[in-house]
Coordinates of C-alpha atoms in Angstrom, one line a residue:
M1 CA -16.9 73.5 -56.7
S2 CA -15.6 70.0 -56.6
S3 CA -12.5 68.9 -58.5
L4 CA -11.6 65.6 -59.9
P5 CA -8.7 63.8 -58.1
H6 CA -5.4 63.3 -59.9
P7 CA -4.3 59.8 -59.0
E8 CA -0.6 59.3 -58.7
T9 CA -0.8 55.6 -59.3
A10 CA -1.7 53.8 -62.6
S11 CA -5.0 52.4 -61.2
P12 CA -8.1 53.0 -63.3
R13 CA -9.8 56.3 -62.6
T14 CA -13.3 56.3 -61.3
S15 CA -15.6 59.2 -62.0
L16 CA -17.3 61.0 -59.2
R17 CA -20.7 59.9 -60.6
T18 CA -19.6 56.3 -60.3
R19 CA -18.6 56.8 -56.7
V20 CA -22.0 58.2 -56.0
L21 CA -23.6 55.2 -57.7
E22 CA -21.4 52.8 -55.8
D23 CA -22.7 54.2 -52.5
R24 CA -26.4 53.7 -53.5
P25 CA -28.3 51.2 -51.4
V26 CA -28.9 48.9 -54.4
N27 CA -25.2 48.2 -54.7
K28 CA -25.3 46.5 -51.2
D29 CA -27.6 43.9 -52.7
G30 CA -26.3 40.5 -54.0
F31 CA -26.6 39.7 -57.7
V32 CA -25.3 36.6 -59.3
Q33 CA -25.0 35.1 -62.7
E34 CA -27.2 32.2 -63.7
W35 CA -26.0 28.7 -63.2
P36 CA -28.7 26.4 -64.6
E37 CA -26.8 23.2 -63.9
V38 CA -27.4 23.7 -60.1
G39 CA -30.8 25.4 -60.4
M40 CA -29.5 29.0 -60.1
V41 CA -31.9 30.2 -62.9
A42 CA -35.3 31.7 -62.3
M43 CA -37.6 30.3 -65.0
D44 CA -35.9 29.6 -68.3
S45 CA -33.6 26.6 -68.2
D46 CA -32.6 24.1 -70.9
F47 CA -32.7 21.5 -68.2
D48 CA -36.4 21.8 -67.5
P49 CA -38.6 19.1 -69.1
R50 CA -40.8 19.7 -72.1
P51 CA -44.6 19.4 -71.7
S52 CA -46.2 16.0 -72.4
I53 CA -48.8 13.7 -71.0
R54 CA -50.1 10.2 -71.9
I55 CA -53.1 8.7 -70.1
E56 CA -54.2 5.0 -70.2
N57 CA -57.3 3.7 -68.4
G58 CA -57.7 7.0 -66.4
V59 CA -54.1 6.8 -65.2
V60 CA -51.3 9.2 -66.1
V61 CA -48.6 6.8 -67.4
E62 CA -46.2 9.5 -68.8
M63 CA -45.8 13.1 -67.8
D64 CA -43.4 15.8 -69.0
G65 CA -41.2 13.2 -70.8
R66 CA -41.0 10.8 -67.9
E67 CA -42.5 7.3 -67.8
R68 CA -44.6 6.4 -64.8
A69 CA -42.0 3.7 -63.8
D70 CA -39.5 6.5 -63.5
F71 CA -41.7 8.9 -61.5
D72 CA -40.3 10.3 -58.3
F73 CA -42.8 10.7 -55.5
L74 CA -43.7 14.2 -56.5
D75 CA -44.5 13.1 -60.0
Q76 CA -46.7 10.3 -58.7
F77 CA -48.5 12.6 -56.3
I78 CA -49.1 15.2 -58.9
A79 CA -50.2 12.7 -61.6
D80 CA -52.5 10.8 -59.2
H81 CA -54.0 13.7 -57.2
A82 CA -53.4 17.1 -58.9
I83 CA -53.9 16.5 -62.7
D84 CA -57.5 16.2 -63.8
V85 CA -57.3 13.3 -66.2
E86 CA -60.7 14.2 -67.6
A87 CA -59.4 17.6 -68.7
A88 CA -55.8 16.8 -69.3
E89 CA -55.7 15.7 -72.9
T90 CA -57.8 18.6 -74.1
A91 CA -55.9 21.1 -72.0
M92 CA -52.5 19.8 -73.1
R93 CA -53.5 20.1 -76.8
Q94 CA -53.7 23.9 -76.2
A95 CA -50.5 25.7 -77.2
P96 CA -48.9 27.6 -74.3
A97 CA -49.5 30.8 -76.1
T98 CA -53.2 30.0 -76.3
V99 CA -53.4 29.5 -72.5
A100 CA -51.3 32.6 -71.9
R101 CA -53.8 34.6 -73.9
M102 CA -56.7 33.1 -72.1
L103 CA -55.2 34.5 -68.9
V104 CA -55.1 38.1 -70.1
D105 CA -58.2 38.1 -72.4
P106 CA -61.1 39.6 -70.4
N107 CA -63.5 37.9 -72.7
I108 CA -62.4 34.5 -71.4
P109 CA -64.1 33.8 -68.1
R110 CA -62.1 32.8 -65.0
A111 CA -64.0 29.5 -64.8
E112 CA -62.8 28.6 -68.3
V113 CA -59.2 29.2 -67.4
L114 CA -59.6 27.0 -64.3
R115 CA -61.0 24.2 -66.4
T116 CA -58.0 24.3 -68.6
A117 CA -55.4 24.8 -65.9
R118 CA -56.4 21.7 -63.9
G119 CA -55.4 19.5 -66.9
L120 CA -51.9 21.1 -67.3
T121 CA -48.7 19.5 -66.3
P122 CA -45.9 21.4 -64.4
A123 CA -43.9 21.8 -67.7
A124 CA -47.0 23.1 -69.5
L125 CA -47.7 25.7 -66.8
L126 CA -44.1 26.8 -67.0
E127 CA -44.1 27.1 -70.8
T128 CA -47.3 29.2 -70.5
V129 CA -46.0 31.8 -68.0
K130 CA -42.6 32.0 -69.7
L131 CA -44.5 33.8 -72.6
M132 CA -45.9 36.4 -70.3
N133 CA -44.3 39.7 -69.3
I134 CA -44.8 41.2 -65.9
V135 CA -47.8 43.3 -66.9
E136 CA -49.5 40.3 -68.4
I137 CA -48.8 38.2 -65.3
M138 CA -50.4 41.0 -63.2
M139 CA -53.4 41.0 -65.6
G140 CA -53.7 37.2 -65.1
M141 CA -53.4 37.7 -61.3
Q142 CA -56.1 40.3 -61.3
K143 CA -58.5 37.9 -63.1
M144 CA -57.6 34.7 -61.4
R145 CA -57.4 35.5 -57.7
A146 CA -60.1 33.6 -55.8
R147 CA -61.7 36.2 -53.6
R148 CA -63.1 39.4 -55.2
T149 CA -62.0 41.6 -52.3
P150 CA -58.3 41.7 -51.6
A151 CA -57.0 41.5 -48.1
N152 CA -53.7 41.6 -46.1
Q153 CA -51.9 39.7 -43.3
A154 CA -49.7 41.1 -40.6
H155 CA -46.8 39.6 -38.5
C156 CA -47.2 40.6 -34.9
T157 CA -44.1 39.6 -33.0
S158 CA -41.7 40.8 -30.3
A159 CA -38.0 40.4 -30.1
R160 CA -38.5 39.7 -26.4
D161 CA -41.5 37.5 -27.0
N162 CA -43.4 39.9 -24.8
P163 CA -47.1 38.9 -24.9
L164 CA -48.3 42.3 -23.9
Q165 CA -46.6 43.8 -27.0
V166 CA -48.0 41.1 -29.2
A167 CA -51.5 41.8 -27.9
M168 CA -51.2 45.5 -28.6
E169 CA -49.7 45.0 -32.1
A170 CA -52.5 42.7 -32.9
A171 CA -55.2 45.2 -31.8
E172 CA -53.5 48.0 -33.8
A173 CA -53.1 45.7 -36.8
S174 CA -56.8 44.7 -36.6
L175 CA -57.8 48.3 -36.5
R176 CA -55.6 49.1 -39.5
G177 CA -57.4 46.5 -41.5
F178 CA -55.3 43.3 -41.5
A179 CA -57.6 40.3 -41.9
E180 CA -55.1 37.7 -40.6
L181 CA -52.5 38.0 -37.9
E182 CA -49.5 35.7 -37.5
T183 CA -46.8 35.4 -34.8
T184 CA -43.8 33.4 -34.1
L185 CA -41.2 33.2 -31.3
G186 CA -37.6 33.6 -30.4
V187 CA -38.1 31.2 -27.4
V188 CA -40.5 28.5 -28.5
R189 CA -41.6 27.7 -24.9
Y190 CA -43.2 31.2 -24.8
A191 CA -45.7 30.1 -27.5
P192 CA -48.8 29.5 -25.4
L193 CA -48.7 33.0 -23.9
V194 CA -47.9 34.7 -27.2
A195 CA -50.6 32.8 -29.1
I196 CA -53.1 33.8 -26.4
A197 CA -52.0 37.4 -26.6
L198 CA -52.3 37.4 -30.4
Q199 CA -55.8 35.9 -30.2
V200 CA -57.0 38.4 -27.5
G201 CA -55.5 41.4 -29.2
G202 CA -56.9 40.3 -32.6
Q203 CA -60.4 40.5 -31.2
V204 CA -60.1 44.0 -29.8
G205 CA -59.5 46.5 -32.7
R206 CA -62.3 45.7 -35.1
G207 CA -62.4 42.0 -34.0
G208 CA -62.9 38.9 -36.0
R209 CA -59.3 38.5 -37.0
L210 CA -57.9 35.0 -37.7
T211 CA -54.7 34.2 -35.9
Q212 CA -51.8 31.8 -36.3
C213 CA -48.7 31.0 -34.2
A214 CA -46.0 29.6 -36.5
L215 CA -44.1 26.8 -34.7
E216 CA -42.9 23.3 -35.0
E217 CA -45.8 21.3 -36.3
A218 CA -46.9 19.3 -33.2
T219 CA -47.3 22.4 -31.0
E220 CA -48.9 24.5 -33.8
L221 CA -51.5 21.8 -34.3
D222 CA -52.1 21.5 -30.6
L223 CA -52.8 25.2 -30.2
G224 CA -55.1 25.1 -33.2
M225 CA -57.0 22.1 -31.9
R226 CA -57.5 24.0 -28.6
G227 CA -59.0 27.0 -30.4
I228 CA -56.2 29.3 -29.3
T229 CA -55.3 29.9 -33.0
A230 CA -57.6 29.8 -36.0
Y231 CA -55.4 29.0 -39.0
A232 CA -52.0 27.5 -40.1
E233 CA -49.9 28.2 -43.1
T234 CA -46.3 27.3 -42.3
I235 CA -46.5 23.7 -43.5
S236 CA -43.8 23.7 -46.1
V237 CA -43.7 21.7 -49.3
Y238 CA -40.8 21.4 -51.7
G239 CA -40.3 20.8 -55.4
T240 CA -37.8 17.9 -55.3
E241 CA -37.9 14.5 -53.6
S242 CA -34.4 14.9 -52.2
V243 CA -35.4 18.1 -50.2
F244 CA -38.6 16.4 -49.0
V245 CA -36.6 13.4 -47.8
D246 CA -34.1 15.7 -46.1
G247 CA -36.9 16.9 -43.9
D248 CA -38.3 13.4 -43.2
D249 CA -41.5 14.4 -45.1
T250 CA -43.4 13.4 -48.2
P251 CA -46.4 14.9 -50.0
W252 CA -48.6 12.3 -48.3
S253 CA -47.4 13.2 -44.8
K254 CA -48.1 16.8 -45.5
A255 CA -51.6 15.9 -46.8
F256 CA -52.2 13.9 -43.6
L257 CA -51.3 16.9 -41.5
A258 CA -53.6 19.2 -43.6
A259 CA -56.4 16.8 -43.0
A260 CA -55.8 16.9 -39.3
Y261 CA -56.3 20.7 -39.3
A262 CA -59.3 20.5 -41.6
S263 CA -60.9 17.9 -39.3
R264 CA -61.3 20.6 -36.7
G265 CA -62.3 23.4 -39.1
I266 CA -59.0 25.1 -38.9
K267 CA -58.1 27.1 -41.9
M268 CA -55.0 25.8 -43.6
R269 CA -52.5 26.8 -46.3
F270 CA -49.2 25.2 -47.4
T271 CA -46.1 27.2 -47.8
S272 CA -43.6 27.1 -50.7
G273 CA -41.5 29.4 -52.8
T274 CA -39.0 29.7 -55.6
G275 CA -35.4 29.3 -54.6
S276 CA -36.0 27.0 -51.6
E277 CA -34.6 23.9 -53.3
V278 CA -31.5 25.5 -54.6
Q279 CA -30.9 27.2 -51.3
M280 CA -31.1 23.7 -49.7
G281 CA -28.7 22.3 -52.3
N282 CA -31.0 19.9 -54.1
A283 CA -32.6 21.7 -57.0
E284 CA -31.7 18.7 -59.2
G285 CA -30.8 21.0 -62.1
R286 CA -34.3 22.4 -62.6
S287 CA -35.3 26.1 -62.7
M288 CA -36.7 27.7 -59.6
L289 CA -40.2 28.3 -61.1
Y290 CA -40.5 24.8 -62.5
L291 CA -39.9 23.3 -59.0
E292 CA -42.3 25.8 -57.4
I293 CA -45.0 24.8 -59.9
R294 CA -44.6 21.2 -58.6
C295 CA -45.1 22.6 -55.1
I296 CA -48.3 24.4 -56.2
L297 CA -49.6 21.2 -57.7
V298 CA -48.8 19.2 -54.6
T299 CA -50.8 21.7 -52.6
K300 CA -53.7 21.3 -55.1
G301 CA -53.5 17.5 -54.9
A302 CA -53.5 17.5 -51.1
G303 CA -56.9 19.3 -51.1
V304 CA -55.5 22.2 -49.2
Q305 CA -57.5 25.4 -49.6
G306 CA -54.6 27.7 -50.3
L307 CA -50.9 28.4 -50.5
Q308 CA -48.5 31.0 -49.0
N309 CA -46.0 31.5 -51.8
G310 CA -43.9 34.2 -53.3
S311 CA -40.5 32.8 -52.4
I312 CA -41.1 33.9 -48.7
S313 CA -37.9 33.4 -46.7
C314 CA -35.9 32.4 -49.8
I315 CA -36.5 35.7 -51.7
G316 CA -32.8 36.5 -51.7
V317 CA -32.2 33.7 -54.1
P318 CA -34.6 34.6 -56.9
G319 CA -33.9 38.2 -56.2
A320 CA -30.3 37.8 -57.1
V321 CA -30.8 36.2 -60.6
P322 CA -32.2 37.7 -63.8
S323 CA -36.0 37.8 -64.0
G324 CA -36.2 36.4 -60.5
I325 CA -38.9 38.8 -59.2
R326 CA -40.9 38.2 -62.4
A327 CA -40.7 34.4 -61.5
V328 CA -41.9 35.2 -58.0
T329 CA -44.9 37.1 -59.3
A330 CA -45.6 34.2 -61.7
E331 CA -45.7 31.7 -58.9
N332 CA -48.4 33.8 -57.2
M333 CA -50.5 33.9 -60.4
I334 CA -50.2 30.1 -61.0
A335 CA -51.5 29.4 -57.4
S336 CA -54.6 31.5 -58.3
M337 CA -54.8 29.9 -61.7
L338 CA -55.2 26.6 -59.9
D339 CA -58.0 28.0 -57.8
L340 CA -56.0 28.2 -54.6
E341 CA -56.2 31.0 -52.1
C342 CA -52.9 32.9 -52.5
A343 CA -51.1 34.7 -49.6
S344 CA -48.6 36.3 -51.9
G345 CA -45.4 36.8 -49.8
N346 CA -43.6 40.1 -49.4
D347 CA -42.6 38.5 -46.1
Q348 CA -38.9 39.0 -46.0
S349 CA -36.7 41.9 -46.6
F350 CA -34.4 41.2 -49.6
S351 CA -33.0 44.5 -50.7
H352 CA -31.3 47.6 -49.3
S353 CA -32.9 49.7 -52.0
P354 CA -36.1 51.5 -51.2
M355 CA -36.9 51.4 -54.9
R356 CA -36.5 47.7 -55.2
R357 CA -38.5 47.1 -52.0
T358 CA -41.4 49.0 -53.5
S359 CA -41.1 47.5 -56.9
R360 CA -41.1 44.0 -55.3
L361 CA -44.6 44.5 -53.9
M362 CA -46.2 46.5 -56.8
P363 CA -47.4 43.5 -58.8
Q364 CA -49.3 42.1 -55.9
I365 CA -50.8 45.4 -54.6
M366 CA -51.6 46.6 -58.1
A367 CA -53.3 43.4 -59.2
G368 CA -54.7 42.5 -55.8
T369 CA -54.3 39.1 -54.3
D370 CA -56.2 37.2 -51.5
F371 CA -53.5 38.4 -49.1
V372 CA -51.2 41.0 -50.7
C373 CA -48.6 40.3 -48.0
S374 CA -48.4 37.1 -46.0
G375 CA -46.1 38.9 -43.6
Y376 CA -46.4 42.7 -43.4
S377 CA -44.5 43.5 -40.2
S378 CA -46.8 45.3 -37.8
T379 CA -43.7 46.1 -35.7
P380 CA -40.5 47.8 -36.5
N381 CA -38.3 45.3 -38.3
Y382 CA -36.0 44.8 -35.4
D383 CA -38.9 43.1 -33.6
N384 CA -39.9 40.9 -36.6
M385 CA -39.1 37.4 -35.6
F386 CA -39.6 36.1 -39.1
A387 CA -36.3 37.7 -40.1
G388 CA -37.6 41.1 -41.1
S389 CA -40.3 42.0 -43.6
N390 CA -40.2 43.9 -46.9
V391 CA -42.6 46.4 -45.3
D392 CA -43.0 47.2 -41.6
A393 CA -44.7 49.5 -39.1
E394 CA -42.8 52.5 -40.3
D395 CA -44.2 52.1 -43.8
Y396 CA -47.9 52.3 -42.9
D397 CA -48.3 55.9 -44.2
D398 CA -46.4 55.1 -47.4
W399 CA -48.7 52.1 -48.0
N400 CA -51.8 54.2 -47.4
A401 CA -50.6 56.9 -49.8
I402 CA -49.9 54.3 -52.5
Q403 CA -53.4 52.9 -52.1
R404 CA -54.8 56.5 -52.4
D405 CA -52.6 57.4 -55.4
Y406 CA -53.7 54.5 -57.6
Q407 CA -57.1 53.8 -56.0
I408 CA -56.0 50.2 -55.3
D409 CA -56.9 48.3 -52.2
G410 CA -54.0 46.8 -50.3
G411 CA -56.3 46.0 -47.3
L412 CA -55.2 48.8 -45.0
Q413 CA -56.4 52.2 -43.9
H414 CA -55.2 55.2 -41.9
V415 CA -56.4 55.3 -38.3
K416 CA -56.4 58.2 -36.0
E417 CA -53.8 58.2 -33.2
S418 CA -56.4 58.4 -30.5
E419 CA -58.2 55.3 -31.8
I420 CA -54.9 53.4 -32.0
L421 CA -53.9 54.3 -28.4
A422 CA -57.3 53.3 -27.2
A423 CA -57.2 49.9 -28.9
R424 CA -53.7 49.2 -27.6
R425 CA -54.7 50.1 -24.1
R426 CA -57.8 48.0 -24.2
A427 CA -55.9 45.0 -25.6
G428 CA -53.4 45.4 -22.7
H429 CA -56.1 45.4 -20.1
A430 CA -58.0 42.5 -21.8
L431 CA -54.8 40.4 -21.7
Q432 CA -54.2 41.5 -18.1
A433 CA -57.7 40.2 -17.2
V434 CA -57.1 36.9 -19.0
F435 CA -53.7 36.3 -17.3
A436 CA -55.3 37.1 -13.9
H437 CA -58.2 34.7 -14.6
L438 CA -55.8 31.9 -15.7
N439 CA -53.4 32.6 -12.8
L440 CA -50.6 33.5 -15.1
P441 CA -47.8 35.9 -14.3
P442 CA -49.4 39.3 -13.7
I443 CA -49.3 42.2 -16.1
T444 CA -49.0 45.6 -14.3
A445 CA -50.6 48.9 -15.1
R446 CA -47.2 50.4 -15.6
E447 CA -46.3 47.7 -18.2
I448 CA -49.5 48.5 -20.1
E449 CA -49.1 52.3 -20.1
T450 CA -45.5 51.9 -21.3
A451 CA -46.4 49.5 -24.1
V452 CA -49.3 51.7 -25.3
Y453 CA -46.9 54.4 -26.3
A454 CA -43.9 52.2 -27.3
H455 CA -42.4 52.0 -30.8
G456 CA -41.0 48.5 -30.1
S457 CA -39.7 46.1 -27.6
N458 CA -36.7 48.2 -26.7
D459 CA -39.1 50.6 -25.1
L460 CA -40.8 48.0 -22.9
I461 CA -40.5 47.1 -19.2
P462 CA -38.7 43.7 -19.2
R463 CA -40.9 40.8 -17.9
D464 CA -39.8 37.9 -15.6
V465 CA -39.0 35.4 -18.3
L466 CA -38.6 32.5 -16.0
E467 CA -42.1 33.0 -14.5
D468 CA -43.6 33.6 -17.9
L469 CA -42.2 30.3 -19.1
K470 CA -43.6 28.5 -16.1
G471 CA -47.0 30.1 -16.9
A472 CA -46.7 29.1 -20.6
Q473 CA -46.1 25.5 -19.6
S474 CA -49.0 25.5 -17.2
V475 CA -51.3 26.6 -20.1
M476 CA -50.4 23.4 -21.9
D477 CA -50.5 21.2 -18.8
R478 CA -53.9 22.4 -17.8
G479 CA -55.4 22.0 -21.3
V480 CA -56.4 25.7 -21.6
T481 CA -58.7 26.2 -24.7
G482 CA -60.2 29.0 -26.7
L483 CA -63.4 28.7 -24.6
D484 CA -61.3 29.4 -21.4
L485 CA -60.2 32.6 -23.0
V486 CA -63.8 33.6 -23.8
K487 CA -64.8 32.9 -20.2
A488 CA -61.8 34.9 -18.9
L489 CA -62.6 37.9 -21.1
H490 CA -66.3 37.9 -20.2
E491 CA -65.7 37.6 -16.5
G492 CA -63.0 40.3 -16.7
G493 CA -65.4 42.8 -18.1
F494 CA -64.6 42.5 -21.8
A495 CA -67.9 40.9 -23.0
D496 CA -67.6 42.4 -26.5
V497 CA -64.1 41.0 -27.0
A498 CA -65.3 37.6 -25.6
E499 CA -68.2 37.7 -28.1
N500 CA -65.8 38.3 -31.0
L501 CA -63.6 35.4 -30.0
L502 CA -66.6 33.1 -29.5
T503 CA -67.8 34.0 -33.0
V504 CA -64.5 33.0 -34.5
L505 CA -64.7 29.7 -32.7
R506 CA -68.3 29.2 -33.9
Q507 CA -67.2 29.9 -37.5
R508 CA -64.5 27.3 -37.1
V509 CA -66.9 24.7 -35.8
S510 CA -69.3 25.4 -38.7
G511 CA -66.5 24.7 -41.1
D512 CA -66.9 28.1 -42.9
L513 CA -63.3 29.0 -42.4
L514 CA -62.4 26.1 -44.7
Q515 CA -63.9 28.0 -47.7
T516 CA -61.2 29.1 -50.2
S517 CA -59.9 32.6 -49.2
A518 CA -62.1 32.8 -46.1
I519 CA -61.8 35.8 -43.9
L520 CA -64.4 37.4 -41.6
D521 CA -66.0 40.7 -42.7
G522 CA -67.0 43.7 -40.5
N523 CA -70.0 41.7 -39.3
L524 CA -67.8 38.7 -38.5
E525 CA -69.4 36.8 -41.3
P526 CA -67.3 34.7 -43.7
L527 CA -66.2 36.5 -46.9
S528 CA -64.7 34.0 -49.3
A529 CA -64.5 32.7 -52.9
V530 CA -67.9 31.2 -52.2
N531 CA -69.9 34.3 -51.5
D532 CA -67.4 36.9 -52.9
A533 CA -66.1 35.2 -56.0
N534 CA -63.8 37.2 -58.2
D535 CA -65.8 38.4 -61.2
Y536 CA -63.2 40.5 -63.0
A537 CA -64.0 40.5 -66.8
G538 CA -62.3 43.6 -68.1
P539 CA -62.7 47.4 -67.6
G540 CA -65.5 48.4 -65.3
T541 CA -65.9 45.0 -63.7
G542 CA -64.5 43.2 -60.7
Y543 CA -63.5 44.7 -57.4
R544 CA -62.4 48.3 -57.1
P545 CA -62.5 50.5 -54.0
S546 CA -65.7 52.5 -54.0
G547 CA -68.3 54.0 -51.6
E548 CA -67.4 53.9 -47.9
R549 CA -64.2 51.9 -48.5
W550 CA -62.9 54.5 -50.9
E551 CA -63.8 57.4 -48.6
Q552 CA -61.9 55.5 -45.9
M553 CA -58.8 55.1 -48.1
K554 CA -58.7 58.8 -49.0
K555 CA -57.7 59.6 -45.4
L556 CA -54.1 60.0 -44.6
R557 CA -52.1 61.4 -41.7
H558 CA -51.9 64.9 -43.3
V559 CA -54.6 66.0 -45.8
T560 CA -55.4 69.7 -46.0
S561 CA -58.8 71.2 -46.4
A562 CA -59.7 72.3 -50.0
E563 CA -61.3 75.4 -48.5
N564 CA -58.5 76.3 -46.1
P565 CA -55.0 74.9 -46.8
E566 CA -54.0 75.9 -43.3
V567 CA -56.4 73.3 -41.8
E568 CA -55.9 69.5 -41.9
V569 CA -59.0 67.4 -42.2
E570 CA -59.5 64.2 -40.3

């Protein structure tokens, strides 16, 4: 039996229960009061403008209380390229409550909401979502996402930038169901080898995975042009002019970069998120969500097919203020409401609390988005070079169980150990063949066998970093392309992997990867908002796991036989 202490000092007594609560993980998180004057407020600030619009001769001359002569460059870009002046006056006559009800009313088709949304100003969009609680925002997201079938994206990285590890993580992630795979580096000069590894590994498992290497913009574009990667999404946009200027960028420069990617059929998303402007010290006294809505409209105006948002690497900021996670969910829904592909964050860890971590991802996985995570770490978090994800390789079984519990599709499935080991080994040997063909630093059989069974980079055999970096530079100097990888795979005895990669390159040339929400299905055919448009219209409609997919999702690591509880079924 425990006994309460009897303090000898006059300090306030603390109950044993409070001491237990103090030690809970959630109390290691940071929480702050709102401070609207500097933008430390999620979505409800007296300093945000009120909705308004005036159009003369087809030109927006006043928007959200600001005359055109007073527009900053975001206002001008949004007014000239994002607001549909044909729809604006009718849309702006709708009360925010009317638009909010359109979002949750299954009798109002998605297309009708899109027609209205494209005429709304940033302040009008904000006033609309401020009326919606979290369940209503999820209802809106379920109806408004572009692609009918949800999907997911993985981060495949290595704390040592080990290309062999990245190839194997990509193969395993592909097998587990991720449609897109992204990597980044600790040492940027490693990028060519790691990007090649990601591409090769992504074509092993089930194949047809789209890959990206997040870097500074020139090298990232170069790798895409060569066909070593298939998409880009780390082109950041911001909600205030001062932050844009701080980065030597403008909405026009970002639009130009987006056009460069699109000119070669490379899939492209911008990145933004609540909290970035206040974190960079230039929120200009606006709420986080108001500024994020401006980013979403800049993305729309630039003609980009989609947006990675959901606060992303700034999640600690909205996560610390009241209603912050609701605002993050709302920004995902608004991206969908404007007919953009939405990769809905969950990228960065933000809480010590397992309960908060799970609650953070529930709106997206419950409602379904184009990519539930834009950064599920396929590695243990210590290997995640994007600063750690909200979910990582140790959460696979939990994720699969949640999918099964609710019959919701988060894009993943359980895979037998034997299949994972086989895919990892095959990816290792495929990369070994590619490196040999390109005269890159060799990969030994011992390295491969060690990596097949490894949990993370701490378990790997260290590589000769200097020789790897020389090899990486030679990839750039020799102009190695995606077709060189196809040839290397084919001549190395991996014809099926070569064919998968060649198909991805063909789809890029055809331009089909530029369709909103494009991924490749099991037959390596495009699945997008064009041929798989979201048709949710209330109970019994829209996507829900069924047939072969549902049977797949019922499988977990340990499921016992109904006939014999002593036996586990596969």
